[in-house]
Amino acid sequence: MLLLTAGFDPFTAGEGEFEPPTIGEFYPEVIAFEGTPFALNRIMLIRLLVTTLLIVLFTLWANRFRKSTATGQFVPGRFQMFGEISLNFVRKSIAHEQLGEKDGDRFLPLLTTIFFIVLGMNITGIVPGLNIAGTSVIGLPIILAGAAYVTFIYAGVKAHGVMFFKNALFPAGVPKAFYVLVTPIEFLSTFILRPVTLALRLMMNMIAGHLLLVLCFTATHFFVLYSDGAFKAFGLLTFTFGFVFTLFEILVAFLQAYVFTLLTTVYIQLSLADEH
Amino acid sequence: MQIIQLAAEAVTQVSQVSGNLGVLGYGLAAIGPGIGVGLVVSKTIESIARQPELAARLQVTMWLGIAFTEALALIGLATPFIFAA
């Protein structure tokens, strides 16, 4: 725990002075393997922790499911129920809803992976002691957006061959002369802006949320400890704000996981769709 | 007395505004997406009020619409880092 909270020490930060949070929040000090590509800081440790947790959780769920089908005991316990409901959420209300049963199940492994990685990494933003989202540094969002990008292009090429690029860049039903205008716009929006916005949306939501929380709680710290008289009452206000924003961040963590997965699904669906 | 002094101090501080122009820029950048998200949600509410049985599907579309609109505000938030160099 000491290792995880290194890099932000509220008790030495600005004795008696209010220090608003800076972007330095997202560059905590390196604690191991400095200078190598494997440099570990606290955000990296959080990511490793979440990855381990996800692997353990899913191994447990999968093993119990296999055991229950082998022995024929189909009544799940509470823990198993929770896992199956959350897996079914991605399957039924994202994949099947948008892609249909056949294609939905084809792309389900990727969608489930994306959903649970994003959710797990987001939720660390409000876990006491961790307090920063694993997705608030650009690396992970880029990897996930890259996976989504490769997948929707793969889906399109698999379904339509080279015609996928033709359909995407030269949409049918547009007068020939307008292609001068339409094609660059389509290229920009489909092949550049889609992955960029996927990654940016996730990261910026997490950064903004974290900065808001830090602002609220450092302000509380400052007002309660260092301000005089009536100003101390502001501490209560900022603490309430911080608490409310923490609840809001839980919602945002789920929402961003949902939106990221939903958008990936929609992009795949647009690639699979027949020429109109 | 102290309050008057504080007020006077505040006035002098406001009259010599200094700081990063980017703050103002982001404020402007947030107007459009704000209105956009508002429109998306209000239209969804209207539609759900008309056809409550479609609520689930409309909500999915609403989240998509919000995600696209909101991206603009978040790009605005990202520009200082992009153009910092």
Coordinates of C-alpha atoms in Angstrom, one line a residue:
Chain A
M1 CA 0.0 0.0 0.0
L2 CA 2.9 2.3 0.7
L3 CA 4.3 1.7 -2.7
L4 CA 0.9 2.4 -4.3
T5 CA 0.4 5.7 -2.7
A6 CA 4.0 6.9 -3.5
G7 CA 4.1 9.9 -5.8
F8 CA 1.3 11.7 -4.1
D9 CA 1.8 12.6 -0.5
P10 CA -0.9 14.9 0.8
F11 CA 1.0 15.7 4.0
T12 CA 4.1 17.2 2.5
A13 CA 2.4 18.7 -0.6
G14 CA 2.3 22.5 -0.1
E15 CA 2.4 23.0 3.7
G16 CA -0.3 25.6 4.3
E17 CA -0.7 26.5 0.7
F18 CA -3.4 25.4 -1.7
E19 CA -1.9 23.4 -4.6
P20 CA -4.3 22.7 -7.4
P21 CA -3.8 19.3 -9.1
T22 CA -1.6 19.4 -12.2
I23 CA -1.1 17.0 -15.1
G24 CA 1.9 15.7 -13.1
E25 CA -0.7 13.5 -11.3
F26 CA -0.4 11.2 -14.2
Y27 CA 3.3 11.0 -14.2
P28 CA 4.0 9.4 -10.8
E29 CA 7.6 8.7 -9.9
V30 CA 9.1 5.5 -11.3
I31 CA 9.7 2.9 -8.6
A32 CA 11.4 0.1 -10.4
F33 CA 13.3 -0.7 -13.6
E34 CA 13.9 3.0 -14.2
G35 CA 15.3 3.8 -17.7
T36 CA 14.1 0.5 -19.2
P37 CA 11.0 0.1 -21.3
F38 CA 9.5 -1.8 -18.4
A39 CA 9.7 1.1 -15.9
L40 CA 7.1 0.6 -13.2
N41 CA 5.2 3.4 -11.6
R42 CA 2.1 3.3 -9.5
I43 CA -0.3 3.4 -12.5
M44 CA 1.6 0.5 -14.1
L45 CA 1.3 -1.5 -10.8
I46 CA -2.4 -0.8 -10.7
R47 CA -2.7 -2.1 -14.2
L48 CA -0.8 -5.3 -13.3
L49 CA -3.0 -5.7 -10.2
V50 CA -6.2 -5.3 -12.2
T51 CA -5.0 -7.7 -14.9
T52 CA -4.2 -10.3 -12.3
L53 CA -7.6 -9.8 -10.6
L54 CA -9.4 -10.2 -13.9
I55 CA -7.5 -13.3 -14.8
V56 CA -8.2 -14.9 -11.4
L57 CA -11.9 -13.9 -11.5
F58 CA -12.5 -15.3 -15.0
T59 CA -10.5 -18.5 -14.3
L60 CA -12.7 -19.1 -11.2
W61 CA -15.9 -18.4 -13.1
A62 CA -14.9 -20.6 -16.1
N63 CA -13.8 -23.5 -13.8
R64 CA -17.0 -23.4 -11.9
F65 CA -19.1 -23.3 -15.0
R66 CA -17.2 -26.2 -16.5
K67 CA -17.6 -28.2 -13.3
S68 CA -21.4 -27.4 -13.2
T69 CA -21.9 -28.6 -16.7
A70 CA -19.8 -31.7 -16.0
T71 CA -21.7 -32.7 -12.9
G72 CA -25.1 -31.4 -14.1
Q73 CA -25.6 -29.1 -11.1
F74 CA -26.8 -26.0 -12.8
V75 CA -27.9 -23.9 -9.9
P76 CA -25.2 -21.2 -9.6
G77 CA -24.0 -19.7 -6.3
R78 CA -24.1 -15.9 -5.7
F79 CA -20.6 -15.4 -7.0
Q80 CA -21.1 -17.5 -10.0
M81 CA -24.4 -15.8 -10.7
F82 CA -22.7 -12.4 -10.6
G83 CA -20.2 -13.5 -13.2
E84 CA -22.7 -15.0 -15.5
I85 CA -25.0 -12.0 -15.4
S86 CA -22.2 -9.6 -16.2
L87 CA -20.9 -11.8 -19.1
N88 CA -24.5 -12.2 -20.4
F89 CA -24.9 -8.4 -20.3
V90 CA -22.1 -8.0 -22.9
R91 CA -23.4 -11.0 -24.9
K92 CA -27.1 -10.2 -24.9
S93 CA -27.5 -6.5 -24.7
I94 CA -24.4 -5.4 -26.6
A95 CA -23.3 -8.1 -29.0
H96 CA -26.6 -9.8 -29.9
E97 CA -28.5 -6.6 -29.9
Q98 CA -26.2 -4.9 -32.5
L99 CA -24.7 -7.7 -34.5
G100 CA -27.3 -10.5 -34.3
E101 CA -26.7 -13.9 -32.7
K102 CA -24.3 -15.3 -35.4
D103 CA -21.9 -12.4 -35.8
G104 CA -22.4 -11.4 -32.2
D105 CA -20.9 -14.6 -31.0
R106 CA -18.1 -14.4 -33.5
F107 CA -16.8 -11.1 -32.1
L108 CA -17.9 -11.8 -28.5
P109 CA -14.4 -12.7 -27.2
L110 CA -13.0 -9.3 -28.2
L111 CA -16.0 -7.4 -27.0
T112 CA -16.0 -9.1 -23.6
T113 CA -12.3 -8.6 -23.2
I114 CA -12.6 -4.9 -24.0
F115 CA -15.6 -4.4 -21.7
F116 CA -14.1 -6.0 -18.7
I117 CA -10.6 -4.5 -19.1
V118 CA -12.0 -1.0 -19.5
L119 CA -14.4 -1.5 -16.6
G120 CA -11.7 -3.0 -14.3
M121 CA -9.1 -0.3 -15.2
N122 CA -11.7 2.5 -14.8
I123 CA -13.0 1.4 -11.4
T124 CA -9.6 1.7 -9.8
G125 CA -10.1 5.5 -10.1
I126 CA -12.4 5.4 -7.1
V127 CA -10.9 2.5 -5.1
P128 CA -9.4 3.9 -1.9
G129 CA -5.7 3.4 -1.8
L130 CA -5.4 3.1 -5.6
N131 CA -7.2 6.3 -6.5
I132 CA -6.2 6.5 -10.2
A133 CA -7.7 4.8 -13.2
G134 CA -5.5 2.5 -15.1
T135 CA -7.0 4.0 -18.3
S136 CA -6.0 7.6 -17.4
V137 CA -2.6 7.3 -19.3
I138 CA -2.9 7.0 -23.0
G139 CA -1.1 3.6 -23.5
L140 CA -3.9 1.3 -22.6
P141 CA -6.6 3.2 -24.4
I142 CA -4.5 3.2 -27.5
I143 CA -4.0 -0.6 -27.3
L144 CA -7.8 -1.1 -26.9
A145 CA -8.7 1.3 -29.7
G146 CA -6.1 -0.4 -31.9
A147 CA -7.7 -3.7 -31.2
A148 CA -11.1 -2.3 -32.1
Y149 CA -9.6 -0.6 -35.3
V150 CA -8.0 -3.8 -36.5
T151 CA -11.1 -5.8 -35.8
F152 CA -13.6 -3.6 -37.7
I153 CA -11.3 -3.4 -40.7
Y154 CA -10.8 -7.2 -40.5
A155 CA -14.6 -7.7 -40.3
G156 CA -15.2 -5.5 -43.3
V157 CA -12.4 -7.1 -45.4
K158 CA -13.6 -10.6 -44.5
A159 CA -17.2 -9.7 -45.5
H160 CA -16.7 -7.6 -48.6
G161 CA -13.0 -7.9 -49.6
V162 CA -11.6 -4.8 -51.3
M163 CA -15.1 -3.6 -51.8
F164 CA -15.1 -2.7 -48.1
F165 CA -12.7 0.2 -48.7
K166 CA -14.6 1.2 -51.8
N167 CA -17.9 1.3 -49.9
A168 CA -16.3 3.2 -47.1
L169 CA -14.5 5.8 -49.1
F170 CA -16.9 6.1 -52.1
P171 CA -20.4 5.8 -50.6
A172 CA -23.0 4.9 -53.2
G173 CA -25.7 7.4 -54.3
V174 CA -23.4 10.4 -54.3
P175 CA -22.9 12.4 -57.5
K176 CA -19.5 11.7 -59.0
A177 CA -18.2 15.3 -58.6
F178 CA -18.9 15.3 -54.9
Y179 CA -16.4 12.5 -54.3
V180 CA -13.7 15.2 -54.2
L181 CA -15.3 16.5 -51.0
V182 CA -16.9 13.3 -49.6
T183 CA -13.9 10.9 -49.9
P184 CA -11.4 12.8 -47.8
I185 CA -14.1 13.4 -45.1
E186 CA -15.1 9.7 -45.1
F187 CA -11.4 8.7 -44.9
L188 CA -10.8 11.1 -42.0
S189 CA -13.9 10.0 -40.1
T190 CA -13.7 6.3 -40.7
F191 CA -10.0 5.5 -40.6
I192 CA -8.5 8.2 -38.4
L193 CA -11.1 9.8 -36.2
R194 CA -12.8 6.6 -35.1
P195 CA -9.8 5.1 -33.3
V196 CA -8.5 8.5 -32.1
T197 CA -11.8 9.4 -30.5
L198 CA -12.2 5.9 -29.0
A199 CA -8.9 6.3 -27.2
L200 CA -9.3 10.0 -26.3
R201 CA -12.8 9.7 -25.0
L202 CA -11.8 7.0 -22.5
M203 CA -8.6 8.7 -21.4
M204 CA -10.0 12.2 -21.1
N205 CA -13.0 11.1 -19.2
M206 CA -10.8 9.4 -16.7
I207 CA -8.3 12.3 -16.5
A208 CA -11.1 14.8 -16.0
G209 CA -12.7 12.7 -13.3
H210 CA -9.5 12.2 -11.4
L211 CA -8.6 15.8 -11.5
L212 CA -12.0 16.8 -10.3
L213 CA -11.7 14.4 -7.4
V214 CA -8.2 15.5 -6.5
L215 CA -9.3 19.2 -6.7
C216 CA -12.2 18.5 -4.3
F217 CA -10.2 16.6 -1.8
T218 CA -7.1 18.8 -1.8
A219 CA -9.4 21.8 -1.4
T220 CA -11.0 20.0 1.6
H221 CA -7.6 19.3 3.0
F222 CA -6.6 23.0 2.6
F223 CA -9.8 24.4 4.0
V224 CA -10.0 22.2 7.0
L225 CA -6.4 22.4 8.1
Y226 CA -5.1 25.7 6.9
S227 CA -7.9 28.2 6.5
D228 CA -9.2 30.2 9.4
G229 CA -12.7 30.8 10.9
A230 CA -15.7 30.6 8.6
F231 CA -13.7 29.4 5.7
K232 CA -13.4 26.0 7.4
A233 CA -17.1 25.5 6.5
F234 CA -16.1 25.4 2.9
G235 CA -14.3 22.2 3.7
L236 CA -17.6 20.5 4.3
L237 CA -18.9 21.8 1.0
T238 CA -15.9 20.6 -1.0
F239 CA -15.9 17.3 0.8
T240 CA -19.6 16.8 -0.1
F241 CA -18.8 17.6 -3.7
G242 CA -15.9 15.1 -3.6
F243 CA -18.2 12.4 -2.3
V244 CA -20.9 13.1 -4.9
F245 CA -18.2 13.1 -7.7
T246 CA -16.9 9.8 -6.4
L247 CA -20.4 8.3 -6.9
F248 CA -20.5 10.0 -10.3
E249 CA -17.2 8.5 -11.2
I250 CA -18.6 5.0 -10.5
L251 CA -21.3 5.7 -13.1
V252 CA -18.7 7.1 -15.5
A253 CA -16.5 4.0 -15.1
F254 CA -19.4 1.8 -16.1
L255 CA -20.6 4.1 -18.8
Q256 CA -17.3 4.4 -20.5
A257 CA -16.8 0.7 -20.5
Y258 CA -20.3 0.4 -22.0
V259 CA -19.8 3.1 -24.6
F260 CA -16.4 1.8 -25.7
T261 CA -17.7 -1.7 -26.2
L262 CA -20.9 -0.4 -27.9
L263 CA -19.0 1.8 -30.3
T264 CA -16.6 -1.1 -31.2
T265 CA -19.7 -3.2 -31.9
V266 CA -21.3 -0.5 -34.0
Y267 CA -18.2 0.0 -36.0
I268 CA -18.0 -3.8 -36.6
Q269 CA -21.7 -3.8 -37.6
L270 CA -21.1 -0.9 -40.0
S271 CA -18.3 -2.8 -41.6
L272 CA -20.4 -6.0 -41.9
A273 CA -23.5 -4.2 -43.3
D274 CA -24.2 -4.8 -46.9
E275 CA -23.8 -2.1 -49.4
H276 CA -26.7 0.3 -49.4
Chain B
M1 CA -14.5 46.1 7.4
Q2 CA -12.6 43.0 6.5
I3 CA -15.4 42.0 4.0
I4 CA -15.1 45.4 2.3
Q5 CA -11.4 44.9 2.0
L6 CA -11.8 41.4 0.6
A7 CA -14.4 42.8 -1.9
A8 CA -12.0 45.5 -3.0
E9 CA -9.2 43.0 -3.4
A10 CA -11.5 40.8 -5.5
V11 CA -12.4 43.7 -7.7
T12 CA -8.8 44.7 -8.4
Q13 CA -8.0 41.1 -9.1
V14 CA -10.8 40.8 -11.6
S15 CA -9.9 44.0 -13.4
Q16 CA -6.4 42.7 -14.1
V17 CA -7.3 39.2 -15.4
S18 CA -4.3 37.2 -16.3
G19 CA -3.6 33.6 -16.9
N20 CA -4.0 31.0 -19.6
L21 CA -6.1 31.9 -22.6
G22 CA -6.7 28.1 -23.0
V23 CA -9.1 28.1 -20.1
L24 CA -11.3 30.5 -22.1
G25 CA -10.9 28.4 -25.2
Y26 CA -12.0 25.3 -23.4
G27 CA -15.0 27.1 -22.1
L28 CA -16.0 28.0 -25.7
A29 CA -15.3 24.4 -26.8
A30 CA -17.6 23.0 -24.1
I31 CA -20.6 25.1 -25.3
G32 CA -21.3 23.2 -28.5
P33 CA -21.1 19.7 -27.0
G34 CA -23.1 20.8 -24.0
I35 CA -26.0 22.0 -26.2
G36 CA -25.6 18.9 -28.4
V37 CA -25.8 16.4 -25.5
G38 CA -28.8 18.3 -24.2
L39 CA -30.6 18.0 -27.5
V40 CA -29.8 14.3 -27.8
V41 CA -31.1 13.6 -24.3
S42 CA -34.2 15.8 -24.6
K43 CA -35.2 14.2 -27.9
T44 CA -34.7 10.7 -26.4
I45 CA -36.9 11.6 -23.5
E46 CA -39.6 12.9 -25.9
S47 CA -39.4 9.7 -27.9
I48 CA -39.6 7.5 -24.8
A49 CA -42.6 9.4 -23.6
R50 CA -44.3 8.7 -27.0
Q51 CA -43.3 5.1 -27.3
P52 CA -42.2 3.7 -23.9
E53 CA -41.9 0.2 -25.3
L54 CA -38.9 1.3 -27.4
A55 CA -37.1 2.8 -24.4
A56 CA -34.3 0.2 -24.3
R57 CA -33.4 0.7 -28.0
L58 CA -33.7 4.4 -27.8
Q59 CA -31.4 4.5 -24.9
V60 CA -28.7 2.6 -26.7
T61 CA -28.9 5.1 -29.5
M62 CA -28.9 7.9 -27.0
W63 CA -25.6 6.7 -25.5
L64 CA -24.1 6.5 -29.0
G65 CA -25.2 10.0 -29.8
I66 CA -23.8 11.3 -26.5
A67 CA -20.5 9.5 -27.1
F68 CA -20.1 11.1 -30.5
T69 CA -21.1 14.6 -29.3
E70 CA -19.1 14.5 -26.2
A71 CA -16.0 13.5 -28.1
L72 CA -15.8 17.1 -29.3
A73 CA -15.5 18.5 -25.8
L74 CA -12.9 15.8 -24.9
I75 CA -10.9 16.7 -28.0
G76 CA -11.0 20.3 -26.7
L77 CA -9.6 19.0 -23.4
A78 CA -6.8 17.2 -25.3
T79 CA -5.7 20.1 -27.5
P80 CA -3.4 21.8 -25.0
F81 CA -1.3 18.6 -24.7
I82 CA -1.3 18.1 -28.5
F83 CA -0.1 21.7 -29.2
A84 CA 2.0 22.1 -26.1
A85 CA 5.2 21.2 -28.0

